[in-house]
Amino acid sequence: MTDVTSAKTARRPHHWRRDLIELAALFTAVAVADAIANLIGHQPDGPFLLVASAVVLAATAAFHTWWARRHSHAPPSDGTPAAPDGTAGGAAGAARGGGAGGIAGAEETALWRMRTTVRDAPGSLAALCLALAGLRVDILTLGTHPLARGTVDEFLLRAPASLQAQELSREIAAAGGTSTWIERADAHDLVDVPTRMLSLATRTALDAAELPLALRQLLGRCTIHSLPAVSVTGRPTGESAPVEGVLEETVMRLRDPSGGVISVERPYLPFTPTEFARARALVELDARLGPRVPRGEDVLTLPEGNEITVRRADHGDLAAARALHDRCSQRTLGLRYHGPVADADRYLDHLLSPRFGRTLAVQTASGKLVALGHLLWDGDETEVALLVEDDWQRRGIGSELLGRLVALAVEAGCDSVYAVTQSRNTGMVAAMRGLGLPLDYQIEEGTLVITARLASDRSRAGGSGRPAAPTEGARR
């Protein structure tokens, strides 16, 4: 945007009077040359004088061309391109240069994502650029979302670190922007929209559990709920949506390919038709590809020498998971499901669905399923849950599963995970403590909620690393 605008600004208006003057000068030069040739040519030394004059003119022209080429690329003395009106730079050029000399190389800067609505009229974007230039803000990317009335402009900005969001919002409002929304950005936002869409489509194609995460990354800070068409008890919930979906200001409802509805809410900023179309495209891709789960697996050796396999689980493991329930004691099932265990099997269809999260399964060398670990998307939060068969407890399986689930949460960009258990479940408490992460405890009527904050772990692991391995004392 800036380079194009600067190029347009640098052009000079073309006038017919200049062409007429140049044509008259050409005819005058030809007449003068003919007169001189006739005058000198009739003298004895006339031909030699003409040749010498031609050589001098050729040398002068060559020197002038060399001199012009050498100095044509020199920067302006003040470092700022001139605008047609004689001012130092245009609106967009000033935004790139930072108005009064640009953002100094040694000055600290910060990245901001900004969205504002402007009138769909010539000059409205230029007014925003001038306002940003006055604050020495650099426009890195710009995207537009056309509306029935007006246009939503989405910017990625590099601004001086001292600039506050309130001051930026105030200047944008004075320049004609309304419904302005500003938040901090990071280096991951330095990606154009087509590249981001291709990346999200690839993630969704490889793993059905990525769809909610892809929608959250596409739409920014929002709350996503997967609402099933049938409840855990088998009763219809009445949740449905048309094939084309529904857009209602700050809420969009999309038909879930696996049944039910995907509800996306963003109360602080209405969705645009462009965002709705992008989200619907991801959901349609998921529907066309059908159920899919990555089939990678890891073989581990327990301290006593037994080998176990850790892999992703889905609806294909439903029968094996029910058999695991049958072998578990009432106490183990009660600690896992926090209530009556007679209906525990009803939860498995929900837990094994990739739409609601990710599930890891542990099986022995004989193929028997002995443990399940769940990472469940719960709106803005993420829950972890474990179930280990009685005969396989206190061998480090629960800690291994928990560490892997937390690593998946870090990769998904979650800020924290929480586990709901009971205060007497010392194994789960020890496993959470063994993660080596900051923990928050909340006890209410015998129910213990342990929350692990992942922000520090993400910065330590570079955004995708696995947390430190649990200690031997944290076996479950």
Short mmCIF file of C-alpha atoms in Angstrom, two decimals:
data_model
loop_
_atom_site.label_atom_id
_atom_site.label_comp_id
_atom_site.label_asym_id
_atom_site.label_seq_id
_atom_site.Cartn_x
_atom_site.Cartn_y
_atom_site.Cartn_z
CA MET A 1 0.00 0.00 0.00
CA THR A 2 2.72 2.48 1.00
CA ASP A 3 5.05 1.82 -1.95
CA VAL A 4 2.23 2.17 -4.47
CA THR A 5 1.00 5.37 -2.90
CA SER A 6 4.52 6.81 -2.80
CA ALA A 7 5.03 5.99 -6.49
CA LYS A 8 1.79 7.74 -7.39
CA THR A 9 2.76 10.73 -5.27
CA ALA A 10 6.14 11.05 -7.03
CA ARG A 11 4.58 11.50 -10.52
CA ARG A 12 4.47 15.01 -11.96
CA PRO A 13 1.46 16.37 -13.89
CA HIS A 14 1.96 16.35 -17.72
CA HIS A 15 1.22 19.60 -19.61
CA TRP A 16 0.93 20.12 -23.41
CA ARG A 17 2.74 23.47 -23.15
CA ARG A 18 6.00 21.70 -22.28
CA ASP A 19 5.76 19.58 -25.45
CA LEU A 20 5.20 22.70 -27.59
CA ILE A 21 8.22 24.45 -26.07
CA GLU A 22 10.44 21.40 -26.59
CA LEU A 23 9.33 21.12 -30.23
CA ALA A 24 10.10 24.83 -30.86
CA ALA A 25 13.53 24.44 -29.25
CA LEU A 26 14.24 21.45 -31.52
CA PHE A 27 13.43 23.40 -34.70
CA THR A 28 15.53 26.36 -33.49
CA ALA A 29 18.50 24.08 -32.80
CA VAL A 30 18.24 22.53 -36.29
CA ALA A 31 18.12 25.97 -37.94
CA VAL A 32 21.13 27.20 -35.97
CA ALA A 33 23.09 24.04 -36.79
CA ASP A 34 22.34 24.39 -40.51
CA ALA A 35 23.45 28.03 -40.52
CA ILE A 36 26.72 27.19 -38.75
CA ALA A 37 27.38 24.28 -41.13
CA ASN A 38 26.87 26.46 -44.19
CA LEU A 39 29.09 29.20 -42.75
CA ILE A 40 31.99 26.92 -41.78
CA GLY A 41 31.67 24.41 -44.59
CA HIS A 42 32.70 26.91 -47.30
CA GLN A 43 35.99 27.72 -45.55
CA PRO A 44 39.24 25.76 -46.23
CA ASP A 45 39.34 24.19 -42.73
CA GLY A 46 35.56 23.84 -42.50
CA PRO A 47 35.30 20.00 -42.62
CA PHE A 48 37.96 19.57 -39.91
CA LEU A 49 36.18 22.07 -37.66
CA LEU A 50 32.88 20.22 -38.13
CA VAL A 51 34.45 16.86 -37.19
CA ALA A 52 36.13 18.34 -34.13
CA SER A 53 32.84 19.91 -33.02
CA ALA A 54 31.07 16.56 -33.40
CA VAL A 55 33.72 14.81 -31.25
CA VAL A 56 33.41 17.46 -28.51
CA LEU A 57 29.61 17.19 -28.52
CA ALA A 58 29.77 13.39 -28.31
CA ALA A 59 32.23 13.52 -25.40
CA THR A 60 30.07 16.09 -23.61
CA ALA A 61 26.93 13.93 -24.06
CA ALA A 62 28.75 10.82 -22.77
CA PHE A 63 30.02 12.69 -19.70
CA HIS A 64 26.55 14.09 -18.99
CA THR A 65 24.98 10.59 -19.23
CA TRP A 66 27.59 9.09 -16.87
CA TRP A 67 27.15 11.91 -14.36
CA ALA A 68 23.31 11.62 -14.40
CA ARG A 69 23.36 7.85 -13.88
CA ARG A 70 25.81 8.09 -11.01
CA HIS A 71 23.78 10.65 -9.09
CA SER A 72 20.22 9.69 -10.01
CA HIS A 73 19.96 7.06 -7.20
CA ALA A 74 21.35 9.27 -4.46
CA PRO A 75 18.90 9.69 -1.57
CA PRO A 76 17.31 13.11 -0.97
CA SER A 77 19.22 15.34 1.36
CA ASP A 78 16.56 15.16 4.10
CA GLY A 79 15.76 11.45 3.58
CA THR A 80 12.09 12.17 2.76
CA PRO A 81 10.45 11.93 -0.70
CA ALA A 82 8.76 15.08 -1.94
CA ALA A 83 5.04 15.23 -2.52
CA PRO A 84 3.39 17.16 -5.41
CA ASP A 85 2.43 19.98 -3.07
CA GLY A 86 6.01 20.45 -1.94
CA THR A 87 5.54 18.88 1.49
CA ALA A 88 7.86 16.18 2.79
CA GLY A 89 6.14 12.94 1.74
CA GLY A 90 2.53 11.86 1.32
CA ALA A 91 0.13 10.35 3.82
CA ALA A 92 1.19 6.75 3.36
CA GLY A 93 4.84 7.70 2.93
CA ALA A 94 4.71 9.55 6.22
CA ALA A 95 3.14 6.52 7.86
CA ARG A 96 6.01 4.35 6.71
CA GLY A 97 8.63 6.95 7.60
CA GLY A 98 7.05 7.78 10.91
CA GLY A 99 6.06 11.39 10.24
CA ALA A 100 8.87 13.33 11.91
CA GLY A 101 11.82 11.29 10.79
CA GLY A 102 10.37 7.81 11.38
CA ILE A 103 10.82 5.45 14.28
CA ALA A 104 14.43 5.63 15.35
CA GLY A 105 16.34 2.42 14.90
CA ALA A 106 17.45 2.43 18.53
CA GLU A 107 13.94 3.13 19.88
CA GLU A 108 11.95 0.24 21.30
CA THR A 109 8.80 -0.65 19.39
CA ALA A 110 5.70 -2.77 19.95
CA LEU A 111 3.32 -4.60 17.63
CA TRP A 112 -0.41 -3.84 17.71
CA ARG A 113 -3.40 -5.33 15.97
CA MET A 114 -6.02 -2.69 15.28
CA ARG A 115 -9.45 -2.89 13.71
CA THR A 116 -11.65 0.09 12.98
CA THR A 117 -14.68 0.93 10.85
CA VAL A 118 -14.54 3.84 8.40
CA ARG A 119 -16.91 5.37 5.87
CA ASP A 120 -16.69 3.88 2.39
CA ALA A 121 -15.61 7.17 0.83
CA PRO A 122 -12.48 8.45 -0.92
CA GLY A 123 -9.93 9.81 1.52
CA SER A 124 -11.12 7.93 4.61
CA LEU A 125 -8.13 5.56 4.58
CA ALA A 126 -5.75 8.45 3.88
CA ALA A 127 -7.05 10.23 6.98
CA LEU A 128 -6.23 7.16 9.09
CA CYS A 129 -2.74 6.97 7.57
CA LEU A 130 -2.10 10.62 8.39
CA ALA A 131 -3.21 10.07 11.97
CA LEU A 132 -0.87 7.10 12.29
CA ALA A 133 1.96 9.09 10.72
CA GLY A 134 1.54 11.78 13.34
CA LEU A 135 2.12 9.13 16.02
CA ARG A 136 5.19 7.72 14.19
CA VAL A 137 3.40 4.41 13.59
CA ASP A 138 4.47 2.05 10.79
CA ILE A 139 1.74 0.13 8.89
CA LEU A 140 2.99 -3.42 8.31
CA THR A 141 -0.14 -5.04 6.87
CA LEU A 142 -3.65 -3.91 5.97
CA GLY A 143 -6.77 -5.97 5.34
CA THR A 144 -10.25 -4.75 4.45
CA HIS A 145 -13.66 -6.24 5.28
CA PRO A 146 -16.38 -4.62 3.15
CA LEU A 147 -19.73 -4.06 4.86
CA ALA A 148 -23.09 -2.91 3.57
CA ARG A 149 -22.29 0.50 5.01
CA GLY A 150 -18.65 1.32 5.54
CA THR A 151 -15.52 -0.79 5.61
CA VAL A 152 -13.69 -2.52 8.44
CA ASP A 153 -9.94 -1.95 8.13
CA GLU A 154 -7.63 -4.32 10.00
CA PHE A 155 -4.05 -3.15 10.59
CA LEU A 156 -0.88 -4.69 11.94
CA LEU A 157 1.14 -1.78 13.32
CA ARG A 158 4.63 -1.21 14.63
CA ALA A 159 4.53 1.68 17.06
CA PRO A 160 6.85 3.26 19.62
CA ALA A 161 6.74 1.29 22.85
CA SER A 162 5.77 4.44 24.72
CA LEU A 163 2.54 4.81 22.72
CA GLN A 164 -0.51 3.82 24.76
CA ALA A 165 -3.59 2.13 23.33
CA GLN A 166 -5.84 4.92 24.62
CA GLU A 167 -3.87 7.58 22.76
CA LEU A 168 -3.87 5.51 19.57
CA SER A 169 -7.61 4.91 19.81
CA ARG A 170 -8.27 8.60 20.45
CA GLU A 171 -6.35 9.69 17.35
CA ILE A 172 -8.08 7.09 15.18
CA ALA A 173 -11.47 8.30 16.40
CA ALA A 174 -10.52 11.87 15.52
CA ALA A 175 -9.58 10.68 12.01
CA GLY A 176 -13.02 9.14 11.47
CA GLY A 177 -12.59 5.59 12.76
CA THR A 178 -15.40 4.04 14.82
CA SER A 179 -15.80 0.79 16.79
CA THR A 180 -12.02 0.67 17.16
CA TRP A 181 -10.51 -2.41 18.77
CA ILE A 182 -6.81 -2.65 19.67
CA GLU A 183 -4.73 -5.43 21.23
CA ARG A 184 -1.09 -6.41 21.45
CA ALA A 185 0.33 -8.59 18.67
CA ASP A 186 3.43 -10.74 18.36
CA ALA A 187 5.72 -12.05 15.63
CA HIS A 188 3.24 -14.82 14.75
CA ASP A 189 0.89 -12.13 13.38
CA LEU A 190 3.44 -11.15 10.72
CA VAL A 191 1.77 -13.53 8.26
CA ASP A 192 -0.50 -12.52 5.40
CA VAL A 193 -4.08 -13.80 5.30
CA PRO A 194 -3.66 -16.33 2.41
CA THR A 195 -0.68 -17.94 4.14
CA ARG A 196 -2.56 -18.10 7.46
CA MET A 197 -5.59 -19.69 5.80
CA LEU A 198 -3.46 -22.32 4.05
CA SER A 199 -1.70 -23.15 7.33
CA LEU A 200 -5.00 -23.50 9.20
CA ALA A 201 -6.48 -25.61 6.39
CA THR A 202 -3.46 -27.94 6.55
CA ARG A 203 -3.83 -28.36 10.32
CA THR A 204 -7.52 -29.07 9.96
CA ALA A 205 -6.91 -31.59 7.19
CA LEU A 206 -4.41 -33.56 9.28
CA ASP A 207 -6.44 -33.72 12.49
CA ALA A 208 -10.17 -33.27 13.09
CA ALA A 209 -9.45 -32.04 16.62
CA GLU A 210 -7.76 -28.97 15.13
CA LEU A 211 -10.97 -27.38 13.81
CA PRO A 212 -11.92 -25.49 17.02
CA LEU A 213 -8.32 -24.37 17.47
CA ALA A 214 -8.08 -23.26 13.84
CA LEU A 215 -11.27 -21.22 14.20
CA ARG A 216 -9.94 -19.55 17.34
CA GLN A 217 -6.66 -18.66 15.67
CA LEU A 218 -8.49 -17.36 12.60
CA LEU A 219 -11.00 -15.21 14.49
CA GLY A 220 -8.84 -14.01 17.35
CA ARG A 221 -9.94 -13.93 20.97
CA CYS A 222 -13.32 -15.66 20.97
CA THR A 223 -15.24 -18.40 22.76
CA ILE A 224 -16.01 -21.60 20.86
CA HIS A 225 -18.54 -24.18 22.00
CA SER A 226 -19.27 -27.52 20.36
CA LEU A 227 -22.94 -28.21 21.07
CA PRO A 228 -23.89 -31.85 20.34
CA ALA A 229 -27.22 -32.76 18.77
CA VAL A 230 -27.71 -35.54 21.37
CA SER A 231 -26.96 -35.22 25.09
CA VAL A 232 -24.92 -37.68 27.12
CA THR A 233 -28.16 -39.34 28.26
CA GLY A 234 -29.25 -39.86 24.64
CA ARG A 235 -31.87 -37.11 24.48
CA PRO A 236 -31.99 -34.60 21.57
CA THR A 237 -30.67 -31.21 22.58
CA GLY A 238 -32.41 -29.28 19.82
CA GLU A 239 -29.15 -27.73 18.68
CA SER A 240 -29.10 -27.30 14.91
CA ALA A 241 -28.06 -24.81 12.25
CA PRO A 242 -28.68 -24.50 8.49
CA VAL A 243 -26.02 -25.75 6.10
CA GLU A 244 -24.97 -22.20 5.24
CA GLY A 245 -24.68 -21.24 8.93
CA VAL A 246 -26.02 -18.21 10.77
CA LEU A 247 -24.28 -14.87 11.44
CA GLU A 248 -25.76 -12.64 14.14
CA GLU A 249 -23.49 -9.69 14.94
CA THR A 250 -21.16 -11.11 17.62
CA VAL A 251 -22.28 -14.76 17.30
CA MET A 252 -21.91 -17.20 14.43
CA ARG A 253 -23.41 -20.69 14.37
CA LEU A 254 -22.00 -23.30 12.00
CA ARG A 255 -23.28 -26.80 11.37
CA ASP A 256 -20.90 -29.31 12.93
CA PRO A 257 -20.01 -32.04 10.39
CA SER A 258 -20.15 -34.62 13.21
CA GLY A 259 -23.62 -33.43 14.28
CA GLY A 260 -24.79 -30.48 16.35
CA VAL A 261 -23.55 -26.91 16.17
CA ILE A 262 -20.27 -25.05 16.50
CA SER A 263 -21.03 -21.75 18.24
CA VAL A 264 -18.48 -18.94 18.09
CA GLU A 265 -18.96 -15.84 20.26
CA ARG A 266 -16.97 -12.62 20.37
CA PRO A 267 -18.89 -10.09 22.46
CA TYR A 268 -16.42 -7.24 22.08
CA LEU A 269 -16.41 -7.08 18.26
CA PRO A 270 -19.01 -8.06 15.64
CA PHE A 271 -18.01 -10.62 13.03
CA THR A 272 -17.78 -9.44 9.43
CA PRO A 273 -19.16 -11.36 6.42
CA THR A 274 -15.56 -11.96 5.32
CA GLU A 275 -14.70 -13.67 8.62
CA PHE A 276 -17.90 -15.69 8.45
CA ALA A 277 -17.03 -16.91 4.94
CA ARG A 278 -13.51 -17.94 6.04
CA ALA A 279 -14.81 -19.85 9.07
CA ARG A 280 -17.45 -21.59 6.97
CA ALA A 281 -14.77 -22.63 4.46
CA LEU A 282 -12.79 -24.38 7.22
CA VAL A 283 -15.91 -26.18 8.45
CA GLU A 284 -16.76 -27.31 4.90
CA LEU A 285 -13.23 -28.66 4.48
CA ASP A 286 -13.61 -30.63 7.72
CA ALA A 287 -16.94 -32.04 6.51
CA ARG A 288 -15.51 -33.20 3.18
CA LEU A 289 -12.51 -34.95 4.75
CA GLY A 290 -14.59 -36.85 7.32
CA PRO A 291 -13.29 -38.43 10.58
CA ARG A 292 -9.50 -38.57 10.84
CA VAL A 293 -6.95 -38.84 13.63
CA PRO A 294 -3.13 -38.94 13.33
CA ARG A 295 -1.91 -42.48 13.82
CA GLY A 296 1.50 -41.81 15.30
CA GLU A 297 2.45 -43.82 18.39
CA ASP A 298 5.29 -44.09 20.90
CA VAL A 299 6.52 -47.30 22.56
CA LEU A 300 7.76 -46.77 26.13
CA THR A 301 9.32 -49.09 28.67
CA LEU A 302 8.09 -48.93 32.27
CA PRO A 303 10.54 -49.21 35.18
CA GLU A 304 9.64 -52.90 35.72
CA GLY A 305 10.40 -53.67 32.05
CA ASN A 306 6.89 -53.82 30.53
CA GLU A 307 6.37 -52.05 27.22
CA ILE A 308 3.39 -49.79 26.61
CA THR A 309 2.24 -47.86 23.54
CA VAL A 310 0.90 -44.30 23.73
CA ARG A 311 -1.21 -43.13 20.79
CA ARG A 312 -4.18 -40.98 19.84
CA ALA A 313 -7.64 -42.48 20.39
CA ASP A 314 -11.00 -41.88 18.71
CA HIS A 315 -14.43 -43.50 18.27
CA GLY A 316 -12.74 -46.65 16.97
CA ASP A 317 -11.57 -47.34 20.55
CA LEU A 318 -15.07 -47.15 22.03
CA ALA A 319 -15.38 -50.90 22.69
CA ALA A 320 -11.90 -51.10 24.25
CA ALA A 321 -12.69 -48.06 26.45
CA ARG A 322 -15.88 -49.71 27.72
CA ALA A 323 -13.92 -52.82 28.56
CA LEU A 324 -11.50 -50.61 30.50
CA HIS A 325 -14.44 -49.25 32.49
CA ASP A 326 -15.56 -52.78 33.28
CA ARG A 327 -12.14 -53.68 34.74
CA CYS A 328 -11.85 -50.48 36.84
CA SER A 329 -13.06 -50.42 40.45
CA GLN A 330 -15.93 -48.24 41.61
CA ARG A 331 -13.47 -46.05 43.50
CA THR A 332 -11.33 -45.41 40.39
CA LEU A 333 -14.37 -44.56 38.27
CA GLY A 334 -15.75 -42.35 41.05
CA LEU A 335 -12.50 -40.35 41.23
CA ARG A 336 -12.57 -39.90 37.46
CA TYR A 337 -16.23 -39.00 36.90
CA HIS A 338 -16.98 -37.34 40.29
CA GLY A 339 -20.34 -38.97 40.88
CA PRO A 340 -22.44 -42.06 40.15
CA VAL A 341 -20.48 -44.42 37.91
CA ALA A 342 -23.41 -46.44 36.52
CA ASP A 343 -23.62 -44.11 33.51
CA ALA A 344 -19.89 -43.73 32.98
CA ASP A 345 -20.03 -45.44 29.57
CA ARG A 346 -22.32 -42.70 28.27
CA TYR A 347 -19.52 -40.16 28.55
CA LEU A 348 -17.16 -42.10 26.29
CA ASP A 349 -18.84 -41.14 23.01
CA HIS A 350 -18.33 -37.47 23.92
CA LEU A 351 -14.82 -37.93 25.30
CA LEU A 352 -13.53 -39.86 22.28
CA SER A 353 -14.87 -37.35 19.77
CA PRO A 354 -12.06 -35.25 18.26
CA ARG A 355 -14.47 -32.32 18.10
CA PHE A 356 -14.33 -31.85 21.88
CA GLY A 357 -10.59 -32.33 22.35
CA ARG A 358 -7.83 -34.89 22.10
CA THR A 359 -7.58 -38.28 23.76
CA LEU A 360 -4.46 -40.35 24.37
CA ALA A 361 -4.69 -44.09 24.94
CA VAL A 362 -2.21 -46.46 26.57
CA GLN A 363 -2.23 -50.09 25.50
CA THR A 364 -0.08 -53.04 26.45
CA ALA A 365 1.92 -55.30 24.16
CA SER A 366 -1.12 -57.59 23.94
CA GLY A 367 -3.30 -54.68 22.68
CA LYS A 368 -5.34 -54.21 25.88
CA LEU A 369 -6.32 -50.60 26.70
CA VAL A 370 -5.21 -49.78 30.25
CA ALA A 371 -5.38 -45.95 30.46
CA LEU A 372 -7.00 -42.91 28.85
CA GLY A 373 -5.98 -39.26 29.02
CA HIS A 374 -8.26 -36.47 27.81
CA LEU A 375 -7.56 -32.88 26.81
CA LEU A 376 -10.99 -31.24 26.50
CA TRP A 377 -11.82 -27.85 24.96
CA ASP A 378 -14.12 -26.04 27.41
CA GLY A 379 -14.87 -22.67 25.82
CA ASP A 380 -11.97 -20.40 26.75
CA GLU A 381 -10.50 -23.01 29.12
CA THR A 382 -8.97 -26.46 28.74
CA GLU A 383 -9.51 -29.46 31.01
CA VAL A 384 -7.27 -32.48 31.53
CA ALA A 385 -8.54 -35.80 32.89
CA LEU A 386 -6.99 -39.23 33.48
CA LEU A 387 -8.25 -42.77 33.93
CA VAL A 388 -5.77 -45.56 34.72
CA GLU A 389 -6.80 -49.16 35.36
CA ASP A 390 -6.29 -50.23 39.00
CA ASP A 391 -3.66 -52.89 38.23
CA TRP A 392 -1.59 -50.39 36.24
CA GLN A 393 -1.59 -47.50 38.68
CA ARG A 394 1.56 -46.19 40.41
CA ARG A 395 3.78 -47.15 37.49
CA GLY A 396 4.23 -43.67 36.03
CA ILE A 397 1.54 -44.05 33.34
CA GLY A 398 -0.63 -41.20 34.65
CA SER A 399 2.33 -38.83 34.85
CA GLU A 400 3.39 -39.77 31.33
CA LEU A 401 -0.09 -39.11 29.98
CA LEU A 402 -0.43 -35.83 31.86
CA GLY A 403 2.90 -34.54 30.58
CA ARG A 404 1.91 -35.34 27.01
CA LEU A 405 -1.51 -33.72 27.39
CA VAL A 406 0.06 -30.53 28.73
CA ALA A 407 2.49 -30.54 25.79
CA LEU A 408 -0.50 -30.74 23.43
CA ALA A 409 -2.11 -27.83 25.27
CA VAL A 410 1.06 -25.76 24.88
CA GLU A 411 1.16 -26.51 21.15
CA ALA A 412 -2.49 -25.48 20.88
CA GLY A 413 -1.69 -22.10 22.45
CA CYS A 414 -3.61 -22.64 25.70
CA ASP A 415 -2.75 -20.33 28.58
CA SER A 416 -3.67 -22.87 31.26
CA VAL A 417 -5.18 -26.30 31.93
CA TYR A 418 -7.26 -27.41 34.87
CA ALA A 419 -8.06 -30.76 36.45
CA VAL A 420 -11.22 -31.46 38.45
CA THR A 421 -10.75 -34.16 41.06
CA GLN A 422 -11.29 -34.83 44.75
CA SER A 423 -9.04 -33.83 47.59
CA ARG A 424 -8.40 -37.47 48.47
CA ASN A 425 -7.05 -38.22 44.98
CA THR A 426 -3.41 -37.85 46.02
CA GLY A 427 -2.18 -39.47 42.80
CA MET A 428 -3.65 -36.79 40.58
CA VAL A 429 -2.44 -34.02 42.90
CA ALA A 430 1.09 -35.46 42.83
CA ALA A 431 1.01 -35.75 39.02
CA MET A 432 -0.02 -32.10 38.64
CA ARG A 433 2.70 -30.99 41.05
CA GLY A 434 5.22 -33.06 39.12
CA LEU A 435 4.70 -30.91 36.02
CA GLY A 436 6.84 -28.19 37.56
CA LEU A 437 4.35 -25.46 36.57
CA PRO A 438 2.70 -22.72 38.68
CA LEU A 439 -0.46 -24.21 40.22
CA ASP A 440 -3.62 -22.69 41.65
CA TYR A 441 -5.85 -24.70 44.01
CA GLN A 442 -9.55 -24.19 44.60
CA ILE A 443 -11.54 -26.45 46.94
CA GLU A 444 -15.33 -26.34 47.11
CA GLU A 445 -17.45 -28.97 48.89
CA GLY A 446 -14.81 -31.66 48.56
CA THR A 447 -14.14 -30.95 44.86
CA LEU A 448 -10.60 -29.85 44.07
CA VAL A 449 -9.82 -27.82 40.95
CA ILE A 450 -6.10 -27.55 40.13
CA THR A 451 -5.11 -25.04 37.46
CA ALA A 452 -1.67 -25.10 35.84
CA ARG A 453 -0.52 -21.91 34.12
CA LEU A 454 1.33 -22.63 30.87
CA ALA A 455 2.51 -19.14 29.85
CA SER A 456 5.91 -19.52 31.49
CA ASP A 457 6.31 -23.00 30.07
CA ARG A 458 5.50 -21.81 26.55
CA SER A 459 8.18 -19.14 26.69
CA ARG A 460 10.67 -21.65 28.02
CA ALA A 461 9.87 -24.24 25.36
CA GLY A 462 9.65 -21.81 22.46
CA GLY A 463 5.93 -22.30 22.01
CA SER A 464 5.92 -25.98 21.15
CA GLY A 465 8.16 -27.80 23.55
CA ARG A 466 7.10 -30.36 26.09
CA PRO A 467 7.18 -29.52 29.79
CA ALA A 468 9.72 -31.05 32.07
CA ALA A 469 9.22 -34.75 32.66
CA PRO A 470 7.41 -35.66 35.90
CA THR A 471 9.52 -36.91 38.75
CA GLU A 472 9.42 -40.53 39.88
CA GLY A 473 7.60 -39.47 43.04
CA ALA A 474 4.65 -38.26 40.97
CA ARG A 475 3.59 -41.66 39.68
CA ARG A 476 -0.05 -42.46 39.66
#
